[in-house]
C-alpha positions as protocol buffer text, in pm:
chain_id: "A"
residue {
  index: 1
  type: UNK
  ca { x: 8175 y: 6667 z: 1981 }
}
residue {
  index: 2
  type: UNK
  ca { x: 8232 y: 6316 z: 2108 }
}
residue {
  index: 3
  type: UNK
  ca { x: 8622 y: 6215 z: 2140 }
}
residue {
  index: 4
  type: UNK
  ca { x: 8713 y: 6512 z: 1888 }
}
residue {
  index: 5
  type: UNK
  ca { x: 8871 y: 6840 z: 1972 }
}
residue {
  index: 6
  type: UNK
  ca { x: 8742 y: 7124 z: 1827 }
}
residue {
  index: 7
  type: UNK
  ca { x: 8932 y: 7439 z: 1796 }
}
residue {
  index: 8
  type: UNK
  ca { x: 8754 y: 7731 z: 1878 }
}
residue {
  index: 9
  type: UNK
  ca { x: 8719 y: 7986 z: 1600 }
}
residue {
  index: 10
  type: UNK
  ca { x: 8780 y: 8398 z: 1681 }
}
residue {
  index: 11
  type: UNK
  ca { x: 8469 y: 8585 z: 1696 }
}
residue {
  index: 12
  type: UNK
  ca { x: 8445 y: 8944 z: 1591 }
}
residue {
  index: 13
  type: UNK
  ca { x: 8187 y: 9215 z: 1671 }
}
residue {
  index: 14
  type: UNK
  ca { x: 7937 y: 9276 z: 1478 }
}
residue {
  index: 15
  type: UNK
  ca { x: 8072 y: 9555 z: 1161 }
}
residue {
  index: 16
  type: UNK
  ca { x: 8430 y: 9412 z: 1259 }
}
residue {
  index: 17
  type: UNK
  ca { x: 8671 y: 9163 z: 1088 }
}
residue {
  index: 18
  type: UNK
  ca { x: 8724 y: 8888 z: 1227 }
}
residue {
  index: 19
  type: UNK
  ca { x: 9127 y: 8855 z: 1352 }
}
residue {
  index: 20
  type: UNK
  ca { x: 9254 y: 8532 z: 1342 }
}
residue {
  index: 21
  type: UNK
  ca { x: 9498 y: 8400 z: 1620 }
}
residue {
  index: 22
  type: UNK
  ca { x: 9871 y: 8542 z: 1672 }
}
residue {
  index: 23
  type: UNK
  ca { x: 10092 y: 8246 z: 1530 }
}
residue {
  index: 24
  type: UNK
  ca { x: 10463 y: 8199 z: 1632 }
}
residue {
  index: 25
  type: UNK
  ca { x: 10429 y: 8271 z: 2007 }
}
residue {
  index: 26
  type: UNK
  ca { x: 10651 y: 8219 z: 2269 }
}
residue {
  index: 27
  type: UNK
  ca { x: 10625 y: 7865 z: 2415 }
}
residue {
  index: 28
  type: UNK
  ca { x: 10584 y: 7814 z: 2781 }
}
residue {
  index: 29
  type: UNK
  ca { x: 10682 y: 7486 z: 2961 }
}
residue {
  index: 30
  type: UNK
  ca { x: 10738 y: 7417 z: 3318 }
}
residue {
  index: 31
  type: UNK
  ca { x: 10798 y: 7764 z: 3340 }
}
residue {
  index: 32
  type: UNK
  ca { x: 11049 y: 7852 z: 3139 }
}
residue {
  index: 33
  type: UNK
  ca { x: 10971 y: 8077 z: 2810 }
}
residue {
  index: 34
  type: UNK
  ca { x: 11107 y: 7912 z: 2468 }
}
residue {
  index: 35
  type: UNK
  ca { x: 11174 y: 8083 z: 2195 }
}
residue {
  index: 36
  type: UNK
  ca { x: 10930 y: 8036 z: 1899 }
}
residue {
  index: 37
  type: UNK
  ca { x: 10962 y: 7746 z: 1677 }
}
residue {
  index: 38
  type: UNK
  ca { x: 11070 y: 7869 z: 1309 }
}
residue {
  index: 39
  type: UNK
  ca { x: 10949 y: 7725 z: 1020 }
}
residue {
  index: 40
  type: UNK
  ca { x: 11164 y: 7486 z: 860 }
}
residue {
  index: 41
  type: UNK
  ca { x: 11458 y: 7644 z: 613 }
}
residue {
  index: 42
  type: UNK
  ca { x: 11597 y: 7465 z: 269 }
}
residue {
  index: 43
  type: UNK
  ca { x: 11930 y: 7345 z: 338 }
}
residue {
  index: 44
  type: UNK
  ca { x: 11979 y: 7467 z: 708 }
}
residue {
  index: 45
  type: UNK
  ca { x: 12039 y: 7187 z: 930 }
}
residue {
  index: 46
  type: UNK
  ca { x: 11731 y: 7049 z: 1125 }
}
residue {
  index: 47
  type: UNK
  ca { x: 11689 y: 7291 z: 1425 }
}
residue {
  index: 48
  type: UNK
  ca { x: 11955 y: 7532 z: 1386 }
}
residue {
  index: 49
  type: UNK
  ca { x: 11617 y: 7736 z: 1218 }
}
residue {
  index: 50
  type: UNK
  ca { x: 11639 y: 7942 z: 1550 }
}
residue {
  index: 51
  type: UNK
  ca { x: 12004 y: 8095 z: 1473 }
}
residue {
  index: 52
  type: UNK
  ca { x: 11918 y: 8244 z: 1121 }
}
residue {
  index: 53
  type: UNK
  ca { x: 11688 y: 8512 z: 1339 }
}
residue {
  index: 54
  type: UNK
  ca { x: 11924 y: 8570 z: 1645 }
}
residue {
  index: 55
  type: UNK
  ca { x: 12256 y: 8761 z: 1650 }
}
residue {
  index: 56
  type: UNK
  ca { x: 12372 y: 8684 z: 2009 }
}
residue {
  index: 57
  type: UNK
  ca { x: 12320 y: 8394 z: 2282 }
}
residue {
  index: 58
  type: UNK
  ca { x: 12335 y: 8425 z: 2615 }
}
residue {
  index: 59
  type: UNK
  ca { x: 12440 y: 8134 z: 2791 }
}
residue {
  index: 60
  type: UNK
  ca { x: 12410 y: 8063 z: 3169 }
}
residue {
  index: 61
  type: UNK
  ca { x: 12584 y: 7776 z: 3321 }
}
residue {
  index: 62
  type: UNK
  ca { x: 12320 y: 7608 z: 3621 }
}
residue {
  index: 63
  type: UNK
  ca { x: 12394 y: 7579 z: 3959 }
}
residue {
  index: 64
  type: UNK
  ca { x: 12461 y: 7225 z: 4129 }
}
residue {
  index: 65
  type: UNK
  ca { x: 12361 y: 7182 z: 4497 }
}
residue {
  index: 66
  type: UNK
  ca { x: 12615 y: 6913 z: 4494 }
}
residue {
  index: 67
  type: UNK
  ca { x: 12899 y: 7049 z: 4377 }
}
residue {
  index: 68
  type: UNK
  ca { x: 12884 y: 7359 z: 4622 }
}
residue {
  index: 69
  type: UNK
  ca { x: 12828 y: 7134 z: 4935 }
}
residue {
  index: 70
  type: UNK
  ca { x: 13091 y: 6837 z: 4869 }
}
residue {
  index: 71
  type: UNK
  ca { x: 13309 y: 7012 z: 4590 }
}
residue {
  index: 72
  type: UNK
  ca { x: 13230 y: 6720 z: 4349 }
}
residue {
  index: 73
  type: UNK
  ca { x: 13223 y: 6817 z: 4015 }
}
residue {
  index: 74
  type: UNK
  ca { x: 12887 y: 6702 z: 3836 }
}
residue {
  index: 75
  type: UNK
  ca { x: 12786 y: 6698 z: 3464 }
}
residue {
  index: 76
  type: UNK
  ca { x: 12731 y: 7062 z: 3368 }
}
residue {
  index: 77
  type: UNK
  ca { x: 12398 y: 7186 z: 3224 }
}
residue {
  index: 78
  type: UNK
  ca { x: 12338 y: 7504 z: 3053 }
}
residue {
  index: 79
  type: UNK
  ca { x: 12037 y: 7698 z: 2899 }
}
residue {
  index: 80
  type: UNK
  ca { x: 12075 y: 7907 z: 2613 }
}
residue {
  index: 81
  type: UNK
  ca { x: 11875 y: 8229 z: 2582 }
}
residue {
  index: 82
  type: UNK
  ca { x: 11818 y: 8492 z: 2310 }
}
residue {
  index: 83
  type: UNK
  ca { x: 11805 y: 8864 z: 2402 }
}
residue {
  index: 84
  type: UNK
  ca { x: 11485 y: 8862 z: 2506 }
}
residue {
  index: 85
  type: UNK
  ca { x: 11536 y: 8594 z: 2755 }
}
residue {
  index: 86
  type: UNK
  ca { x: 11360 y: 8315 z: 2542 }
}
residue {
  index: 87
  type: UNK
  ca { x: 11516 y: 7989 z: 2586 }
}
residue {
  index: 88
  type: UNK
  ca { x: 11660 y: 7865 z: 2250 }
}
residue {
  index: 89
  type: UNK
  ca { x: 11841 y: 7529 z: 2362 }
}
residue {
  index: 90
  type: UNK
  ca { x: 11912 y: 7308 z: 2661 }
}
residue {
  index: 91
  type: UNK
  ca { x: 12280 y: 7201 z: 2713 }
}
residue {
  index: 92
  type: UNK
  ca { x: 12385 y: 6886 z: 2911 }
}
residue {
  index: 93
  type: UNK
  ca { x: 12746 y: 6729 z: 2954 }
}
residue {
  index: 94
  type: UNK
  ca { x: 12754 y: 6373 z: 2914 }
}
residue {
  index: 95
  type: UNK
  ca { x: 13152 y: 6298 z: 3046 }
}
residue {
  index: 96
  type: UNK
  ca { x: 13200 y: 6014 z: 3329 }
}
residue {
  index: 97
  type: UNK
  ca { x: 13239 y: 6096 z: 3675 }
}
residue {
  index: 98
  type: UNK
  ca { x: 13610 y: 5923 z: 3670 }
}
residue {
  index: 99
  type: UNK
  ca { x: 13717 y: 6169 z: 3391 }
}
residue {
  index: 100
  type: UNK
  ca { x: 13506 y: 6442 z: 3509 }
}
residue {
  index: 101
  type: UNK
  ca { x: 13699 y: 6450 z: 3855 }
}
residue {
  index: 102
  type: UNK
  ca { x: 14057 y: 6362 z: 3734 }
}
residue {
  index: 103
  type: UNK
  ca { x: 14115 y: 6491 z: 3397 }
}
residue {
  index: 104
  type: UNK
  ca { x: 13929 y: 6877 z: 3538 }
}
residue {
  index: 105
  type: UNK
  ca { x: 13965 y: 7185 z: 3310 }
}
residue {
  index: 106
  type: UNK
  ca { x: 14140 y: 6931 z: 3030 }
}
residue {
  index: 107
  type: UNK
  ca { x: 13871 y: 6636 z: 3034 }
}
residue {
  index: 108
  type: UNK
  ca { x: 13742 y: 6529 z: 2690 }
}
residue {
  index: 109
  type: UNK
  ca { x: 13356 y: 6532 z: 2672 }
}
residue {
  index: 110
  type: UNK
  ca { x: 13053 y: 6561 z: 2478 }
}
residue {
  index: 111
  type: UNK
  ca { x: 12805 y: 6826 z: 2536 }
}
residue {
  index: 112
  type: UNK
  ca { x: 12455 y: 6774 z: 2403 }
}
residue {
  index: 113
  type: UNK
  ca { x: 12251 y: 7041 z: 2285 }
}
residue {
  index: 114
  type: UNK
  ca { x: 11852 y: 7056 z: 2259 }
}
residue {
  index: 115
  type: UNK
  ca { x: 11568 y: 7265 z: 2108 }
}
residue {
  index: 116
  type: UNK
  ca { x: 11255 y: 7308 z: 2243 }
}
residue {
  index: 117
  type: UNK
  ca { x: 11104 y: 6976 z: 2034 }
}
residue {
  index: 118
  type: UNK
  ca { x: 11312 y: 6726 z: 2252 }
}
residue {
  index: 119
  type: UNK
  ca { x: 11542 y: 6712 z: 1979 }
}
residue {
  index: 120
  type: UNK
  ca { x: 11894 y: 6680 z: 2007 }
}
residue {
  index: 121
  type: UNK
  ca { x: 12037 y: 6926 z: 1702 }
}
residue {
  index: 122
  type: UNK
  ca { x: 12386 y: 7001 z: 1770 }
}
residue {
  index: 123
  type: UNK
  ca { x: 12667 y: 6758 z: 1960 }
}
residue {
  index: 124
  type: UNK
  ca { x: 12976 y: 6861 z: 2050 }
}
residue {
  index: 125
  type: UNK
  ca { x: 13282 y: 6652 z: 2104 }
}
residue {
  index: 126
  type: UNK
  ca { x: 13651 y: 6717 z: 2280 }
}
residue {
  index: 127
  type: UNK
  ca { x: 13858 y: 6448 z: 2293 }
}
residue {
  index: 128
  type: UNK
  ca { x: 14116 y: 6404 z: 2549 }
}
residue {
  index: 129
  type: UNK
  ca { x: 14436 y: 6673 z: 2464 }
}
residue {
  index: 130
  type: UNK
  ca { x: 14705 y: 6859 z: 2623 }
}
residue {
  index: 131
  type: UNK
  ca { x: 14646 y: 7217 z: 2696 }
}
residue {
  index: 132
  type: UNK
  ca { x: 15040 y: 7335 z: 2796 }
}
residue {
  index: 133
  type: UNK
  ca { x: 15195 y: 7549 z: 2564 }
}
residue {
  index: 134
  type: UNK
  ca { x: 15492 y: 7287 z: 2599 }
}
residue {
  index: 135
  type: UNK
  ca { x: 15282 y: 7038 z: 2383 }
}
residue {
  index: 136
  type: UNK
  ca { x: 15207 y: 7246 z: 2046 }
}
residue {
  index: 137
  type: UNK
  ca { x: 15128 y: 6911 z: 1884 }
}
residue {
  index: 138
  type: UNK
  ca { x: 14848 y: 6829 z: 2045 }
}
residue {
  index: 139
  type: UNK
  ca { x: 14675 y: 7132 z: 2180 }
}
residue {
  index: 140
  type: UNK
  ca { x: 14264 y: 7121 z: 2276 }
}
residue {
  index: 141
  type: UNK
  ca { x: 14023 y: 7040 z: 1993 }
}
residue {
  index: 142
  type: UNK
  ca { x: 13596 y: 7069 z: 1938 }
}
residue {
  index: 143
  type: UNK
  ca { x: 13431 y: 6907 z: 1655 }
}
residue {
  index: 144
  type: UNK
  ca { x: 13044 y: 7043 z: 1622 }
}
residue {
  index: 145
  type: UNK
  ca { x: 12800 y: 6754 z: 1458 }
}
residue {
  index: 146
  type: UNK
  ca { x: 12472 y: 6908 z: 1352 }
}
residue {
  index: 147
  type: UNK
  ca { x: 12232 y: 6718 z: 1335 }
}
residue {
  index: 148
  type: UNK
  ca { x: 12445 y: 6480 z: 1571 }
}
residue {
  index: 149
  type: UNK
  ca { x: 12653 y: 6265 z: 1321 }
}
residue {
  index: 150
  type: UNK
  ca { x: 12714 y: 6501 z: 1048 }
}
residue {
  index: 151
  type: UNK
  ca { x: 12989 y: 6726 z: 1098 }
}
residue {
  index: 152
  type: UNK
  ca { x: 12992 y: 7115 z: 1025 }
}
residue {
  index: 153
  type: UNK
  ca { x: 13299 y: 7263 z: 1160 }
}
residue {
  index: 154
  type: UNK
  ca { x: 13615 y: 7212 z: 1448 }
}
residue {
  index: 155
  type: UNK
  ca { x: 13767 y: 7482 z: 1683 }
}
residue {
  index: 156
  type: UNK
  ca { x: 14078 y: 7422 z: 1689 }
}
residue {
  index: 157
  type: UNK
  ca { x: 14315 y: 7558 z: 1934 }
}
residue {
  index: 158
  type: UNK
  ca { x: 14612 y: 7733 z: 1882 }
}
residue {
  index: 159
  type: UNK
  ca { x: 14972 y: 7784 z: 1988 }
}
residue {
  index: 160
  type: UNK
  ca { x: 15056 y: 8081 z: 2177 }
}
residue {
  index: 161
  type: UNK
  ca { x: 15292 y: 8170 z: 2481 }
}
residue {
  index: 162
  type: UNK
  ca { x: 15058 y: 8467 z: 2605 }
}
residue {
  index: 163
  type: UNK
  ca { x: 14755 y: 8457 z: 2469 }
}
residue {
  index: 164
  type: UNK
  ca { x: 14430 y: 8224 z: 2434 }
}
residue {
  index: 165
  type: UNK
  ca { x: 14407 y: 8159 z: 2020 }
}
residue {
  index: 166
  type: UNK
  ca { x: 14152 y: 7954 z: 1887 }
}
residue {
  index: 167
  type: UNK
  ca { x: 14044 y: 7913 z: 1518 }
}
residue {
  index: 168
  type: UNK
  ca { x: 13692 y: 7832 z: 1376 }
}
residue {
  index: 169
  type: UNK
  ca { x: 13693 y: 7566 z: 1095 }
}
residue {
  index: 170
  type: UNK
  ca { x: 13469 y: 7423 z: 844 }
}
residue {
  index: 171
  type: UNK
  ca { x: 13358 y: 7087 z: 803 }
}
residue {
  index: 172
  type: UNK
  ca { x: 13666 y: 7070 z: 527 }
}
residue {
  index: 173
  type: UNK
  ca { x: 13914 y: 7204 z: 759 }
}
residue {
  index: 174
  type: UNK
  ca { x: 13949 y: 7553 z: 609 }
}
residue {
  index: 175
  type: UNK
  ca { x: 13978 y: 7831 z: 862 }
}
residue {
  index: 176
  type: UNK
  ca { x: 13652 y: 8027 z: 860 }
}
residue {
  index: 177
  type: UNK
  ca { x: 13755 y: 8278 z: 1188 }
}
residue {
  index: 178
  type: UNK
  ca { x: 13980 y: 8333 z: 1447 }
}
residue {
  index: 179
  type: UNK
  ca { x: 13922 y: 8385 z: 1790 }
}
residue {
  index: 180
  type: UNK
  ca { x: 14202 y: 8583 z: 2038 }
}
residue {
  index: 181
  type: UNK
  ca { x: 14134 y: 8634 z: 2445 }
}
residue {
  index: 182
  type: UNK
  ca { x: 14329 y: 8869 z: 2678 }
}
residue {
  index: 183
  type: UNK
  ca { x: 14676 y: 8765 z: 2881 }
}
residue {
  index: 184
  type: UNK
  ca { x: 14503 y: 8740 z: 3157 }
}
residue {
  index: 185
  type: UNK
  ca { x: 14164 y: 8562 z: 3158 }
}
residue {
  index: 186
  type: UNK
  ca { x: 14087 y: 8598 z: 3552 }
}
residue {
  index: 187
  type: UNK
  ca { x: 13903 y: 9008 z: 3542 }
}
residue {
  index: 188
  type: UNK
  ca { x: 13765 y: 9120 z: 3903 }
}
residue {
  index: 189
  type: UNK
  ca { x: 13419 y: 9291 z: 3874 }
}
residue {
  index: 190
  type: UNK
  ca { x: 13461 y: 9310 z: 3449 }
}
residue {
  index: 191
  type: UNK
  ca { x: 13384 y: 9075 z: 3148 }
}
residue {
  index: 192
  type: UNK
  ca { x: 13638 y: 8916 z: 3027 }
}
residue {
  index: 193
  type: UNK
  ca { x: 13601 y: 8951 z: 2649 }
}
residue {
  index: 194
  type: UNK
  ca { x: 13745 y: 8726 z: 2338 }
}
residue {
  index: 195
  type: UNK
  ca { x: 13746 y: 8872 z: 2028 }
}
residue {
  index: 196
  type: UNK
  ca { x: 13633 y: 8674 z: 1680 }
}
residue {
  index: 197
  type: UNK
  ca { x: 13794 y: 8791 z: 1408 }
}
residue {
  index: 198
  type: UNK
  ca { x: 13843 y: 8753 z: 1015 }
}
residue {
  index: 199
  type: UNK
  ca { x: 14110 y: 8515 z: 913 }
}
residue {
  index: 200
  type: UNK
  ca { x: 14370 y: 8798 z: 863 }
}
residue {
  index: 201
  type: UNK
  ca { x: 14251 y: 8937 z: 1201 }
}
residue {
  index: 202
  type: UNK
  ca { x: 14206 y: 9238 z: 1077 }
}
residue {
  index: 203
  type: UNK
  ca { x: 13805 y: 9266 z: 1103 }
}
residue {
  index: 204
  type: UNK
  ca { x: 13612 y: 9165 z: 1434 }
}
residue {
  index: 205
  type: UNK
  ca { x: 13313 y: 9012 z: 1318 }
}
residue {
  index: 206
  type: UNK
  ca { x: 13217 y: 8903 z: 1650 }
}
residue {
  index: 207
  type: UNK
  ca { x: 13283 y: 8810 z: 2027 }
}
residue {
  index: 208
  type: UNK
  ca { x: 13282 y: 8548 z: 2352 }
}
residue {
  index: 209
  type: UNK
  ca { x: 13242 y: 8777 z: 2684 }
}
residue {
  index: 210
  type: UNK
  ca { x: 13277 y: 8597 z: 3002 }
}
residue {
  index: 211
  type: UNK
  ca { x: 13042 y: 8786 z: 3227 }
}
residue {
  index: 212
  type: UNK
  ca { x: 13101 y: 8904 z: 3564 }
}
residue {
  index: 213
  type: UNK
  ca { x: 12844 y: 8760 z: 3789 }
}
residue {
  index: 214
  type: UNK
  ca { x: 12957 y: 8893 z: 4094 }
}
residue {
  index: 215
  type: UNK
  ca { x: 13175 y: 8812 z: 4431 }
}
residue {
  index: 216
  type: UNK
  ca { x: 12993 y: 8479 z: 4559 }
}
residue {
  index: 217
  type: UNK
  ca { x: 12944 y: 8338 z: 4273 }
}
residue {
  index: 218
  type: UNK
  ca { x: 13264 y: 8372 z: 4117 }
}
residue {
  index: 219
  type: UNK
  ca { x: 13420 y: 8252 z: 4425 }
}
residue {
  index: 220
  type: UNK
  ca { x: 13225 y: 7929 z: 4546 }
}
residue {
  index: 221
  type: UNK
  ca { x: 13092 y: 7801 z: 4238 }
}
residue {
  index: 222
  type: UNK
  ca { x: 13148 y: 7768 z: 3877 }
}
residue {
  index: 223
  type: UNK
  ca { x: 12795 y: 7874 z: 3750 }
}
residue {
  index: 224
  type: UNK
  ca { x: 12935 y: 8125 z: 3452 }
}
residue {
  index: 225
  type: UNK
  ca { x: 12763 y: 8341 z: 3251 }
}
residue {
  index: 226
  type: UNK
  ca { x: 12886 y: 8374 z: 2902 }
}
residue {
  index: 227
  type: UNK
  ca { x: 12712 y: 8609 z: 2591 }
}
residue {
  index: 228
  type: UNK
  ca { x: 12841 y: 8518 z: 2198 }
}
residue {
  index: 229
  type: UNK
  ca { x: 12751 y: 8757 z: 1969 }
}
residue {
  index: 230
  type: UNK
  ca { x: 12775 y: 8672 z: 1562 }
}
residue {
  index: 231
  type: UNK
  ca { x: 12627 y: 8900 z: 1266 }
}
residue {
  index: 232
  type: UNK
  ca { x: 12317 y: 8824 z: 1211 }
}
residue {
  index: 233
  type: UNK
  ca { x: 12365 y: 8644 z: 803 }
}
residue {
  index: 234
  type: UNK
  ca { x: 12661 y: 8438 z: 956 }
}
residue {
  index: 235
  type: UNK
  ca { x: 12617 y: 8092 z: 803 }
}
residue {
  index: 236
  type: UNK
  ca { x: 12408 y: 7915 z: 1078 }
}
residue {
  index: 237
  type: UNK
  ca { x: 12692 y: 7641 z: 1068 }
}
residue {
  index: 238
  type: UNK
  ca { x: 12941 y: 7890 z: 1148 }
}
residue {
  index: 239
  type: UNK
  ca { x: 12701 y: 8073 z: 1483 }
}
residue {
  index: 240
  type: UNK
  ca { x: 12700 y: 7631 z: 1569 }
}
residue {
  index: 241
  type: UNK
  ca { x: 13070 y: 7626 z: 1566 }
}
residue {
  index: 242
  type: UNK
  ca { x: 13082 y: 7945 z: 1751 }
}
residue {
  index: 243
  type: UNK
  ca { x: 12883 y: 7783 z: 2009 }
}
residue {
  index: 244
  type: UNK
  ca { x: 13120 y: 7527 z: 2007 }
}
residue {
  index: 245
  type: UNK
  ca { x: 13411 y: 7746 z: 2053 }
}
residue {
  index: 246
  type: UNK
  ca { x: 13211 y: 7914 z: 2405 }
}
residue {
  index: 247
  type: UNK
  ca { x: 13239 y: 7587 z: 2555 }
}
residue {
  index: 248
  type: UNK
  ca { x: 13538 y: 7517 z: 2476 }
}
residue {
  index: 249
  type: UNK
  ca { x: 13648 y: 7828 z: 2622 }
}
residue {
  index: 250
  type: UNK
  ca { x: 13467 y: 7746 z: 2914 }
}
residue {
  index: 251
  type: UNK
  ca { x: 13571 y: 7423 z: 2981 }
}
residue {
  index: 252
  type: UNK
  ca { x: 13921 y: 7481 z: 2956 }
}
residue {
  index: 253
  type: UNK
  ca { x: 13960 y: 7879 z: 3111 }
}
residue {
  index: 254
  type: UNK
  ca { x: 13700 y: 7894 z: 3367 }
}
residue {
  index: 255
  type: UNK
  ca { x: 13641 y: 7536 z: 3491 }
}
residue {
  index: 256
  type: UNK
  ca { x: 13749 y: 7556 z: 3894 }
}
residue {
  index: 257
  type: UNK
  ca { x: 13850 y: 7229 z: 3959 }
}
């Protein structure tokens, strides 16, 4: 065979057909599973191929050493999981350690997110707002690039006294969905669950549950777990933006420091 790799052909027994390999199987690497790579889809944005066949993400925030010994807040990572536990995308914060540790819950940042080819397909961006219900002007904003550069929707939040009122936006600015959370955000041994809705609110097409993760966790570090579930033919843009709209929520509700 000299340099050349040969791949070895499936054998059959003798009065049987011969069965060819299993394509489209979960990818292991470094011991996580992945989720198998789709094929590539006309007009869906380059690696966002994984959300036409998934109607919910689970998303669980990592747990820094660092930040539980010294309280310093680090650059958060997250993976993202389908139902089945297969990794779908790697999530890193890229914010400074300045802004990270003096801005807290309202720091801007951007939040890279990454298949399971290395590539970065969707970037999310928060500039540096006001979260107070005193400053209705200039309340907390996302805009979601995918691929990074090309943008495909905003979450915008929204003025409320009570409540936590976000809406989902298109790459034109035209409200798409609109997300409402409880009073009270802070749930002992619950989820604590935000409704997506249609525009008028009167349909709920989906929802952002906080989960409970239990007593230590919740109370020395800030290693969430969060679940987004979408109908399955939601534009893939749209289950993007969603993601978008889970970290925003996270960022700004359940960040400790």
């Amino acid at each position: 065979a000299g340099n050349y790799a040969f791949q070895p052909q499936p054998m059959g027994f003798p009065g049987q057909p011969v069965v060819p390999p299993v394509q489209n199987q979960p990818i292991m690497h470094q011991g996580t599973i992945w989720m198998p790579i789709p094929p590539s889809i006309p007009n869906c944005p380059p690696g966002l191929e994984y959300l036409t066949q998934i109607d919910q993400i689970l998303i669980h925030q990592q747990i820094e050493l660092l930040e539980i010994l010294t309280g310093f807040e680090t650059n958060n990572k997250y993976e993202l999981k389908n139902a089945l536990g297969q990794r779908v995308y790697f999530a890193a914060e890229d914010t400074d350690c300045l802004t990270r540790n003096c801005c807290g819950p309202s720091r801007s940042f951007s939040i890279r997110i990454i298949d399971n080819l290395g590539r970065e397909v969707i970037t999310l961006q928060r500039p540096l707002r006001c979260s107070s219900c005193c400053c209705p002007c200039c309340l907390q904003e996302v805009e979601v690039q995918a691929p990074p550069g090309t943008r495909v929707g905003y979450v915008v939040q929204n003025w409320h006294p009570c409540l936590p009122k976000f809406t989902i936006q298109d790459e034109k600015r035209m409200d798409i969905l609109k997300i409402t959370g409880p009073c009270v955000t802070c749930s002992c041994c619950e989820d604590v669950n935000f409704e997506v809705k249609s525009v008028d609110e009167t349909c709920t097409v989906g929802r952002i549950s906080k989960h409970w993760t239990g007593f230590v966790k919740e109370a020395f570090t800030d290693a969430d777990n969060f679940g987004i579930t979408f109908p399955m033919d939601l534009d893939v843009k749209m289950k993007a933006v969603m993601i978008g709209a889970c970290f925003l929520i996270v960022s700004l509700l359940f960040t400790k420091i």
